[in-house]
Amino acid sequence: MRFASRGDLDGGLAAAGRKPAAPRLYVLDGLRIVAALMVVFFHYVALRGGWGQDPEHIFPNAWKFAQYGWTGVEIFFLISGFVICMSTWGRSLGDFFISRVSRVYPAYWVAILLTAAVVSLWPQVRQVNGGFDGILTNLTMLQSGLGVWDVDGVYWTLFIELKFYVMFAVVVATGVTYRKCVLFCVLWTVVALASVQADIKLLDQWAMPLFQPYFVAGIAFYLMYRYRPNALLWGIVAMSLLLAEHQIGRRVRDNTTHHIPDWPAKLIVFVAFVLMALIACGVFNRMQWRWLSTAGALTYPLYLIHQYIGMTVIYGLRDRVPRPALVAGLIVVMLCAAWLMHKLVERPLSSKLRNVLRSSMEEVRQHSPRRAAPASPGASQAASQGVSPVPEQHGGREEVREGAVAQRLRAYETGTYEQPAGDRVPVGRPDGA
């Protein structure tokens, strides 16, 4: 099996003669669009939405499968742990901030305005709670933390993602390494378990015990992909799977008013973990289907605009169009709308926002010089004599005070170091970044 180019366990500099980087992971794009369609199918077929009656009587067969489509959210979080860990390797905190803001906000802002306009003009299915002030608050993507209603029902997951970004930013700020990622996974698991019994709302809000196992497992899967699987990483994944399965019952009750069994949802989560394990082991590296990249690019805009707008369309056409054809046609229309939103809104606005943020971040760096470490007497004497400093021994480890290696290490810490091409793991835009 082929793994990504190996790195030092501390995430250090690339060594000479490193193996070429692994190919782009198109399979992640495919898995993302499948997860998005699962959520869309759930909202259109399993919820009352715009139908005006229980969909169980409208789609007696399809409803049995659609009622578990919400598990696509769990798959999103699993992929997110993998992709965020992959895309932050070798990046500074500023780069991480720029990539996330330019990725999630432009399409989100436009989706809010579109959804608010539709449900304001046709409020038969949903209304904008909080009025104009609620819409403005939603633009921050922090409305869940402020107790403000979401303009669209799916936006609650974005706040979960933001909290994950904030916590993982601590790792990015200190330099992403193998050991730090493992420590992050272990500590987050311990805190999430403690939050279940602590009954402290703030701790529960940040520990997120319902969704923490998916992010942690995703990080562990990426470490397998970048380096190689081992007992420690498999242990983290196994623990995360068991914790995720334990919480499934609560998620089932939160997403349905019917008494339905838990085992189908547990099976879907188990299959998702198996697929991610195969990806981590390089099984799908040869799946170079370029069309999956386009499909994956539709995932985020489709997710943002499909629910309340789709339910409003269902309400308006449910008595005019055969219902199976209405659902199928609506999904196709939403995919086309997502493509237009990606081409006309997401790509150009994200690019402009990224450039603006980079310029601002560069100004911050220029006006925030790092304090130079005091040179050792030996280094000063060597510099005055025009001799390269000699590595000093400290506890059995060599420390190079000056020279090319030390300069590259300092550049790596400040975010100005560019990884050699052979050491990069190609993101392949699995998260659309």
Short mmCIF file of N, CA and C in Angstrom, two decimals, residues 264-412:
data_model
loop_
_atom_site.label_atom_id
_atom_site.label_comp_id
_atom_site.label_asym_id
_atom_site.label_seq_id
_atom_site.Cartn_x
_atom_site.Cartn_y
_atom_site.Cartn_z
N PRO A 264 -29.37 0.71 11.98
CA PRO A 264 -28.98 1.17 10.65
C PRO A 264 -28.03 2.37 10.70
N ALA A 265 -28.28 3.30 11.63
CA ALA A 265 -27.39 4.45 11.78
C ALA A 265 -26.01 4.00 12.24
N LYS A 266 -25.98 3.05 13.16
CA LYS A 266 -24.69 2.54 13.63
C LYS A 266 -23.93 1.85 12.50
N LEU A 267 -24.67 1.15 11.65
CA LEU A 267 -24.03 0.48 10.52
C LEU A 267 -23.44 1.49 9.54
N ILE A 268 -24.18 2.58 9.28
CA ILE A 268 -23.68 3.61 8.36
C ILE A 268 -22.39 4.23 8.90
N VAL A 269 -22.37 4.53 10.20
CA VAL A 269 -21.17 5.10 10.81
C VAL A 269 -20.00 4.12 10.73
N PHE A 270 -20.28 2.85 10.98
CA PHE A 270 -19.22 1.83 10.90
C PHE A 270 -18.65 1.75 9.48
N VAL A 271 -19.53 1.77 8.48
CA VAL A 271 -19.08 1.71 7.09
C VAL A 271 -18.23 2.94 6.76
N ALA A 272 -18.64 4.10 7.26
CA ALA A 272 -17.86 5.33 7.02
C ALA A 272 -16.46 5.21 7.60
N PHE A 273 -16.35 4.64 8.80
CA PHE A 273 -15.03 4.44 9.41
C PHE A 273 -14.20 3.46 8.58
N VAL A 274 -14.84 2.42 8.08
CA VAL A 274 -14.11 1.44 7.26
C VAL A 274 -13.59 2.10 5.99
N LEU A 275 -14.43 2.90 5.33
CA LEU A 275 -14.00 3.59 4.11
C LEU A 275 -12.83 4.53 4.39
N MET A 276 -12.90 5.26 5.49
CA MET A 276 -11.79 6.16 5.83
C MET A 276 -10.53 5.38 6.15
N ALA A 277 -10.68 4.20 6.75
CA ALA A 277 -9.51 3.36 7.02
C ALA A 277 -8.87 2.90 5.72
N LEU A 278 -9.69 2.54 4.74
CA LEU A 278 -9.15 2.14 3.44
C LEU A 278 -8.45 3.31 2.75
N ILE A 279 -9.02 4.51 2.88
CA ILE A 279 -8.37 5.69 2.32
C ILE A 279 -7.03 5.92 3.00
N ALA A 280 -7.00 5.80 4.32
CA ALA A 280 -5.77 6.01 5.08
C ALA A 280 -4.69 5.00 4.71
N CYS A 281 -5.11 3.82 4.30
CA CYS A 281 -4.14 2.78 3.93
C CYS A 281 -3.76 2.85 2.45
N GLY A 282 -4.27 3.85 1.74
CA GLY A 282 -3.87 4.06 0.35
C GLY A 282 -4.59 3.20 -0.66
N VAL A 283 -5.68 2.55 -0.26
CA VAL A 283 -6.38 1.63 -1.16
C VAL A 283 -6.96 2.38 -2.37
N PHE A 284 -7.40 3.63 -2.16
CA PHE A 284 -8.07 4.37 -3.23
C PHE A 284 -7.15 5.36 -3.94
N ASN A 285 -5.86 5.25 -3.74
CA ASN A 285 -4.94 6.20 -4.37
C ASN A 285 -5.00 6.16 -5.90
N ARG A 286 -5.34 5.02 -6.45
CA ARG A 286 -5.41 4.89 -7.90
C ARG A 286 -6.73 5.39 -8.48
N MET A 287 -7.66 5.76 -7.64
CA MET A 287 -8.94 6.26 -8.12
C MET A 287 -8.77 7.73 -8.53
N GLN A 288 -8.29 7.96 -9.72
CA GLN A 288 -8.03 9.31 -10.22
C GLN A 288 -9.14 9.76 -11.17
N TRP A 289 -10.35 9.81 -10.66
CA TRP A 289 -11.50 10.23 -11.44
C TRP A 289 -11.69 11.74 -11.25
N ARG A 290 -11.30 12.51 -12.26
CA ARG A 290 -11.27 13.95 -12.11
C ARG A 290 -12.65 14.56 -11.93
N TRP A 291 -13.68 13.91 -12.42
CA TRP A 291 -15.01 14.47 -12.28
C TRP A 291 -15.45 14.53 -10.82
N LEU A 292 -14.82 13.73 -9.97
CA LEU A 292 -15.15 13.77 -8.55
C LEU A 292 -14.76 15.11 -7.93
N SER A 293 -13.74 15.75 -8.50
CA SER A 293 -13.35 17.06 -7.99
C SER A 293 -14.47 18.08 -8.19
N THR A 294 -15.11 18.03 -9.35
CA THR A 294 -16.23 18.93 -9.61
C THR A 294 -17.41 18.60 -8.70
N ALA A 295 -17.67 17.31 -8.54
CA ALA A 295 -18.77 16.91 -7.65
C ALA A 295 -18.51 17.36 -6.21
N GLY A 296 -17.27 17.22 -5.77
CA GLY A 296 -16.93 17.64 -4.42
C GLY A 296 -17.06 19.14 -4.23
N ALA A 297 -16.78 19.90 -5.29
CA ALA A 297 -16.88 21.36 -5.20
C ALA A 297 -18.32 21.82 -4.99
N LEU A 298 -19.30 21.00 -5.38
CA LEU A 298 -20.71 21.35 -5.22
C LEU A 298 -21.21 21.12 -3.81
N THR A 299 -20.45 20.38 -3.02
CA THR A 299 -20.94 19.93 -1.72
C THR A 299 -21.33 21.08 -0.81
N TYR A 300 -20.42 22.02 -0.62
CA TYR A 300 -20.67 23.10 0.34
C TYR A 300 -21.83 24.00 -0.08
N PRO A 301 -21.84 24.54 -1.29
CA PRO A 301 -23.00 25.37 -1.67
C PRO A 301 -24.31 24.59 -1.67
N LEU A 302 -24.29 23.31 -2.08
CA LEU A 302 -25.50 22.50 -2.03
C LEU A 302 -26.01 22.38 -0.60
N TYR A 303 -25.11 22.13 0.30
CA TYR A 303 -25.48 21.98 1.70
C TYR A 303 -26.08 23.28 2.25
N LEU A 304 -25.55 24.42 1.84
CA LEU A 304 -25.97 25.71 2.38
C LEU A 304 -27.36 26.13 1.92
N ILE A 305 -27.76 25.79 0.70
CA ILE A 305 -28.98 26.38 0.14
C ILE A 305 -30.15 25.40 0.02
N HIS A 306 -29.94 24.12 0.30
CA HIS A 306 -30.95 23.14 -0.12
C HIS A 306 -32.17 23.07 0.79
N GLN A 307 -32.03 23.29 2.11
CA GLN A 307 -33.10 22.88 3.01
C GLN A 307 -34.34 23.76 2.93
N TYR A 308 -34.27 24.98 3.43
CA TYR A 308 -35.48 25.81 3.51
C TYR A 308 -35.96 26.25 2.14
N ILE A 309 -35.03 26.53 1.23
CA ILE A 309 -35.44 26.88 -0.14
C ILE A 309 -36.11 25.68 -0.79
N GLY A 310 -35.54 24.50 -0.61
CA GLY A 310 -36.13 23.29 -1.18
C GLY A 310 -37.50 22.99 -0.61
N MET A 311 -37.65 23.15 0.70
CA MET A 311 -38.95 22.90 1.32
C MET A 311 -40.01 23.88 0.81
N THR A 312 -39.61 25.11 0.56
CA THR A 312 -40.54 26.10 0.03
C THR A 312 -40.98 25.72 -1.39
N VAL A 313 -40.05 25.23 -2.19
CA VAL A 313 -40.39 24.77 -3.55
C VAL A 313 -41.34 23.57 -3.47
N ILE A 314 -41.07 22.65 -2.56
CA ILE A 314 -41.95 21.48 -2.40
C ILE A 314 -43.37 21.93 -2.05
N TYR A 315 -43.49 22.89 -1.15
CA TYR A 315 -44.80 23.39 -0.77
C TYR A 315 -45.55 23.98 -1.97
N GLY A 316 -44.83 24.70 -2.80
CA GLY A 316 -45.49 25.34 -3.93
C GLY A 316 -45.86 24.40 -5.06
N LEU A 317 -45.15 23.27 -5.19
CA LEU A 317 -45.38 22.38 -6.34
C LEU A 317 -45.92 21.00 -5.97
N ARG A 318 -46.17 20.75 -4.70
CA ARG A 318 -46.53 19.39 -4.26
C ARG A 318 -47.84 18.91 -4.88
N ASP A 319 -48.75 19.81 -5.22
CA ASP A 319 -50.03 19.41 -5.81
C ASP A 319 -50.03 19.52 -7.33
N ARG A 320 -48.91 19.92 -7.92
CA ARG A 320 -48.85 20.11 -9.36
C ARG A 320 -47.92 19.12 -10.05
N VAL A 321 -46.97 18.59 -9.33
CA VAL A 321 -45.96 17.69 -9.90
C VAL A 321 -46.00 16.37 -9.13
N PRO A 322 -45.92 15.24 -9.83
CA PRO A 322 -45.84 13.95 -9.11
C PRO A 322 -44.71 13.99 -8.09
N ARG A 323 -44.98 13.51 -6.92
CA ARG A 323 -44.06 13.73 -5.79
C ARG A 323 -42.69 13.09 -5.99
N PRO A 324 -42.57 11.87 -6.47
CA PRO A 324 -41.22 11.34 -6.73
C PRO A 324 -40.44 12.17 -7.75
N ALA A 325 -41.17 12.62 -8.81
CA ALA A 325 -40.52 13.45 -9.82
C ALA A 325 -40.13 14.81 -9.23
N LEU A 326 -40.94 15.30 -8.31
CA LEU A 326 -40.64 16.59 -7.67
C LEU A 326 -39.35 16.51 -6.87
N VAL A 327 -39.19 15.44 -6.10
CA VAL A 327 -37.98 15.29 -5.30
C VAL A 327 -36.76 15.13 -6.19
N ALA A 328 -36.87 14.25 -7.20
CA ALA A 328 -35.73 14.01 -8.09
C ALA A 328 -35.36 15.28 -8.86
N GLY A 329 -36.37 15.96 -9.40
CA GLY A 329 -36.10 17.18 -10.14
C GLY A 329 -35.54 18.29 -9.26
N LEU A 330 -36.02 18.36 -8.02
CA LEU A 330 -35.54 19.40 -7.11
C LEU A 330 -34.07 19.16 -6.76
N ILE A 331 -33.68 17.93 -6.58
CA ILE A 331 -32.27 17.62 -6.28
C ILE A 331 -31.38 18.04 -7.45
N VAL A 332 -31.85 17.76 -8.67
CA VAL A 332 -31.07 18.16 -9.86
C VAL A 332 -30.97 19.68 -9.93
N VAL A 333 -32.07 20.37 -9.69
CA VAL A 333 -32.06 21.83 -9.72
C VAL A 333 -31.11 22.38 -8.66
N MET A 334 -31.13 21.81 -7.48
CA MET A 334 -30.25 22.27 -6.41
C MET A 334 -28.78 22.03 -6.75
N LEU A 335 -28.50 20.92 -7.41
CA LEU A 335 -27.12 20.66 -7.84
C LEU A 335 -26.67 21.70 -8.86
N CYS A 336 -27.57 22.05 -9.79
CA CYS A 336 -27.23 23.08 -10.78
C CYS A 336 -27.04 24.44 -10.10
N ALA A 337 -27.91 24.75 -9.15
CA ALA A 337 -27.77 26.01 -8.42
C ALA A 337 -26.46 26.03 -7.63
N ALA A 338 -26.09 24.89 -7.07
CA ALA A 338 -24.82 24.81 -6.33
C ALA A 338 -23.64 25.03 -7.26
N TRP A 339 -23.73 24.50 -8.49
CA TRP A 339 -22.64 24.69 -9.45
C TRP A 339 -22.51 26.16 -9.82
N LEU A 340 -23.65 26.82 -10.07
CA LEU A 340 -23.62 28.24 -10.39
C LEU A 340 -23.07 29.05 -9.23
N MET A 341 -23.47 28.69 -8.03
CA MET A 341 -22.99 29.40 -6.86
C MET A 341 -21.49 29.21 -6.68
N HIS A 342 -21.01 28.02 -6.98
CA HIS A 342 -19.57 27.75 -6.87
C HIS A 342 -18.79 28.55 -7.91
N LYS A 343 -19.28 28.57 -9.15
CA LYS A 343 -18.56 29.24 -10.23
C LYS A 343 -18.65 30.76 -10.14
N LEU A 344 -19.83 31.27 -9.82
CA LEU A 344 -20.05 32.72 -9.89
C LEU A 344 -19.85 33.43 -8.56
N VAL A 345 -19.93 32.69 -7.47
CA VAL A 345 -19.85 33.33 -6.16
C VAL A 345 -18.66 32.82 -5.35
N GLU A 346 -18.64 31.51 -5.12
CA GLU A 346 -17.66 30.97 -4.19
C GLU A 346 -16.23 31.17 -4.67
N ARG A 347 -15.95 30.79 -5.91
CA ARG A 347 -14.57 30.89 -6.40
C ARG A 347 -14.08 32.33 -6.50
N PRO A 348 -14.81 33.23 -7.16
CA PRO A 348 -14.28 34.60 -7.26
C PRO A 348 -14.21 35.33 -5.93
N LEU A 349 -15.26 35.22 -5.10
CA LEU A 349 -15.25 35.93 -3.83
C LEU A 349 -14.21 35.36 -2.87
N SER A 350 -14.06 34.05 -2.87
CA SER A 350 -13.05 33.43 -2.00
C SER A 350 -11.66 33.88 -2.39
N SER A 351 -11.41 33.96 -3.70
CA SER A 351 -10.10 34.40 -4.16
C SER A 351 -9.82 35.84 -3.74
N LYS A 352 -10.80 36.72 -3.90
CA LYS A 352 -10.61 38.12 -3.52
C LYS A 352 -10.42 38.25 -2.00
N LEU A 353 -11.24 37.54 -1.25
CA LEU A 353 -11.11 37.62 0.20
C LEU A 353 -9.77 37.07 0.66
N ARG A 354 -9.30 36.01 0.02
CA ARG A 354 -8.01 35.43 0.37
C ARG A 354 -6.88 36.43 0.12
N ASN A 355 -6.95 37.14 -0.99
CA ASN A 355 -5.91 38.12 -1.30
C ASN A 355 -5.92 39.27 -0.30
N VAL A 356 -7.11 39.74 0.06
CA VAL A 356 -7.22 40.82 1.04
C VAL A 356 -6.66 40.39 2.39
N LEU A 357 -7.01 39.18 2.81
CA LEU A 357 -6.55 38.70 4.12
C LEU A 357 -5.04 38.47 4.11
N ARG A 358 -4.50 37.99 3.00
CA ARG A 358 -3.06 37.80 2.92
C ARG A 358 -2.32 39.13 3.05
N SER A 359 -2.84 40.15 2.38
CA SER A 359 -2.23 41.46 2.47
C SER A 359 -2.28 41.99 3.91
N SER A 360 -3.42 41.79 4.56
CA SER A 360 -3.56 42.24 5.94
C SER A 360 -2.64 41.46 6.87
N MET A 361 -2.57 40.15 6.66
CA MET A 361 -1.72 39.33 7.51
C MET A 361 -0.25 39.66 7.32
N GLU A 362 0.14 39.97 6.10
CA GLU A 362 1.52 40.36 5.83
C GLU A 362 1.86 41.66 6.56
N GLU A 363 0.90 42.58 6.61
CA GLU A 363 1.12 43.82 7.34
C GLU A 363 1.27 43.56 8.83
N VAL A 364 0.46 42.64 9.34
CA VAL A 364 0.59 42.28 10.76
C VAL A 364 1.97 41.71 11.04
N ARG A 365 2.45 40.85 10.16
CA ARG A 365 3.76 40.24 10.37
C ARG A 365 4.88 41.27 10.28
N GLN A 366 4.74 42.22 9.37
CA GLN A 366 5.77 43.24 9.21
C GLN A 366 5.89 44.11 10.45
N HIS A 367 4.76 44.37 11.09
CA HIS A 367 4.77 45.22 12.27
C HIS A 367 4.86 44.43 13.57
N SER A 368 5.09 43.14 13.46
CA SER A 368 5.25 42.30 14.66
C SER A 368 6.49 41.44 14.51
N PRO A 369 7.70 42.06 14.51
CA PRO A 369 8.92 41.27 14.34
C PRO A 369 9.15 40.34 15.52
N ARG A 370 9.67 39.18 15.21
CA ARG A 370 10.00 38.22 16.26
C ARG A 370 11.27 38.67 16.96
N ARG A 371 11.30 38.52 18.28
CA ARG A 371 12.49 38.88 19.05
C ARG A 371 13.60 37.89 18.73
N ALA A 372 14.74 38.43 18.35
CA ALA A 372 15.88 37.57 18.04
C ALA A 372 16.44 36.96 19.31
N ALA A 373 16.73 35.66 19.27
CA ALA A 373 17.30 34.97 20.41
C ALA A 373 18.73 35.45 20.61
N PRO A 374 19.16 35.69 21.88
CA PRO A 374 20.54 36.15 22.12
C PRO A 374 21.54 35.11 21.67
N ALA A 375 22.54 35.58 20.95
CA ALA A 375 23.57 34.67 20.46
C ALA A 375 24.47 34.22 21.58
N SER A 376 24.88 32.97 21.55
CA SER A 376 25.78 32.45 22.56
C SER A 376 27.18 33.02 22.37
N PRO A 377 27.98 33.10 23.44
CA PRO A 377 29.33 33.64 23.31
C PRO A 377 30.14 32.90 22.27
N GLY A 378 29.98 31.59 22.21
CA GLY A 378 30.73 30.80 21.23
C GLY A 378 30.36 31.16 19.81
N ALA A 379 29.04 31.43 19.59
CA ALA A 379 28.59 31.79 18.25
C ALA A 379 29.12 33.15 17.86
N SER A 380 29.13 34.11 18.84
CA SER A 380 29.64 35.44 18.53
C SER A 380 31.11 35.40 18.17
N GLN A 381 31.87 34.61 18.95
CA GLN A 381 33.29 34.50 18.67
C GLN A 381 33.53 33.86 17.32
N ALA A 382 32.73 32.83 17.00
CA ALA A 382 32.89 32.16 15.71
C ALA A 382 32.54 33.08 14.57
N ALA A 383 31.47 33.90 14.78
CA ALA A 383 31.08 34.81 13.72
C ALA A 383 32.15 35.87 13.47
N SER A 384 32.77 36.36 14.57
CA SER A 384 33.82 37.37 14.41
C SER A 384 35.03 36.82 13.70
N GLN A 385 35.26 35.52 13.83
CA GLN A 385 36.40 34.88 13.19
C GLN A 385 36.05 34.33 11.81
N GLY A 386 34.76 34.50 11.39
CA GLY A 386 34.36 34.01 10.08
C GLY A 386 34.27 32.51 10.01
N VAL A 387 34.06 31.86 11.17
CA VAL A 387 33.99 30.41 11.22
C VAL A 387 32.56 30.00 11.53
N SER A 388 32.06 28.97 10.87
CA SER A 388 30.72 28.48 11.13
C SER A 388 30.65 27.93 12.54
N PRO A 389 29.60 28.21 13.27
CA PRO A 389 29.49 27.74 14.64
C PRO A 389 29.46 26.22 14.71
N VAL A 390 29.95 25.70 15.81
CA VAL A 390 30.02 24.26 16.03
C VAL A 390 28.80 23.84 16.83
N PRO A 391 28.12 22.79 16.43
CA PRO A 391 26.97 22.32 17.19
C PRO A 391 27.34 22.04 18.64
N GLU A 392 26.49 22.45 19.57
CA GLU A 392 26.73 22.22 20.98
C GLU A 392 25.92 21.01 21.44
N GLN A 393 26.45 20.26 22.38
CA GLN A 393 25.78 19.09 22.91
C GLN A 393 25.00 19.46 24.16
N HIS A 394 23.71 19.11 24.20
CA HIS A 394 22.86 19.35 25.37
C HIS A 394 22.06 18.09 25.63
N GLY A 395 22.47 17.37 26.66
CA GLY A 395 21.71 16.18 27.02
C GLY A 395 21.70 15.15 25.92
N GLY A 396 22.78 15.03 25.16
CA GLY A 396 22.83 14.02 24.12
C GLY A 396 22.24 14.47 22.81
N ARG A 397 21.73 15.73 22.73
CA ARG A 397 21.15 16.23 21.49
C ARG A 397 21.99 17.37 20.96
N GLU A 398 22.14 17.47 19.66
CA GLU A 398 22.89 18.55 19.05
C GLU A 398 21.95 19.72 18.77
N GLU A 399 22.43 20.93 19.10
CA GLU A 399 21.69 22.13 18.78
C GLU A 399 22.56 23.02 17.92
N VAL A 400 22.11 23.31 16.74
CA VAL A 400 22.86 24.19 15.85
C VAL A 400 22.36 25.61 16.08
N ARG A 401 23.24 26.44 16.61
CA ARG A 401 22.84 27.80 16.94
C ARG A 401 22.62 28.66 15.70
N GLU A 402 23.47 28.49 14.72
CA GLU A 402 23.36 29.28 13.51
C GLU A 402 23.52 28.35 12.32
N GLY A 403 23.57 28.93 11.15
CA GLY A 403 23.74 28.12 9.96
C GLY A 403 22.44 27.92 9.22
N ALA A 404 22.52 27.24 8.10
CA ALA A 404 21.36 27.11 7.21
C ALA A 404 20.22 26.34 7.86
N VAL A 405 20.54 25.26 8.59
CA VAL A 405 19.48 24.45 9.19
C VAL A 405 18.69 25.24 10.21
N ALA A 406 19.40 25.98 11.09
CA ALA A 406 18.70 26.77 12.11
C ALA A 406 17.86 27.85 11.48
N GLN A 407 18.36 28.47 10.43
CA GLN A 407 17.59 29.51 9.75
C GLN A 407 16.32 28.94 9.15
N ARG A 408 16.41 27.76 8.55
CA ARG A 408 15.23 27.13 7.96
C ARG A 408 14.23 26.75 9.03
N LEU A 409 14.74 26.30 10.19
CA LEU A 409 13.83 25.94 11.28
C LEU A 409 13.09 27.16 11.78
N ARG A 410 13.80 28.29 11.93
CA ARG A 410 13.13 29.51 12.39
C ARG A 410 12.11 29.97 11.36
N ALA A 411 12.46 29.86 10.10
CA ALA A 411 11.50 30.23 9.05
C ALA A 411 10.28 29.34 9.08
N TYR A 412 10.49 28.05 9.36
CA TYR A 412 9.36 27.12 9.45
C TYR A 412 8.43 27.52 10.59
#
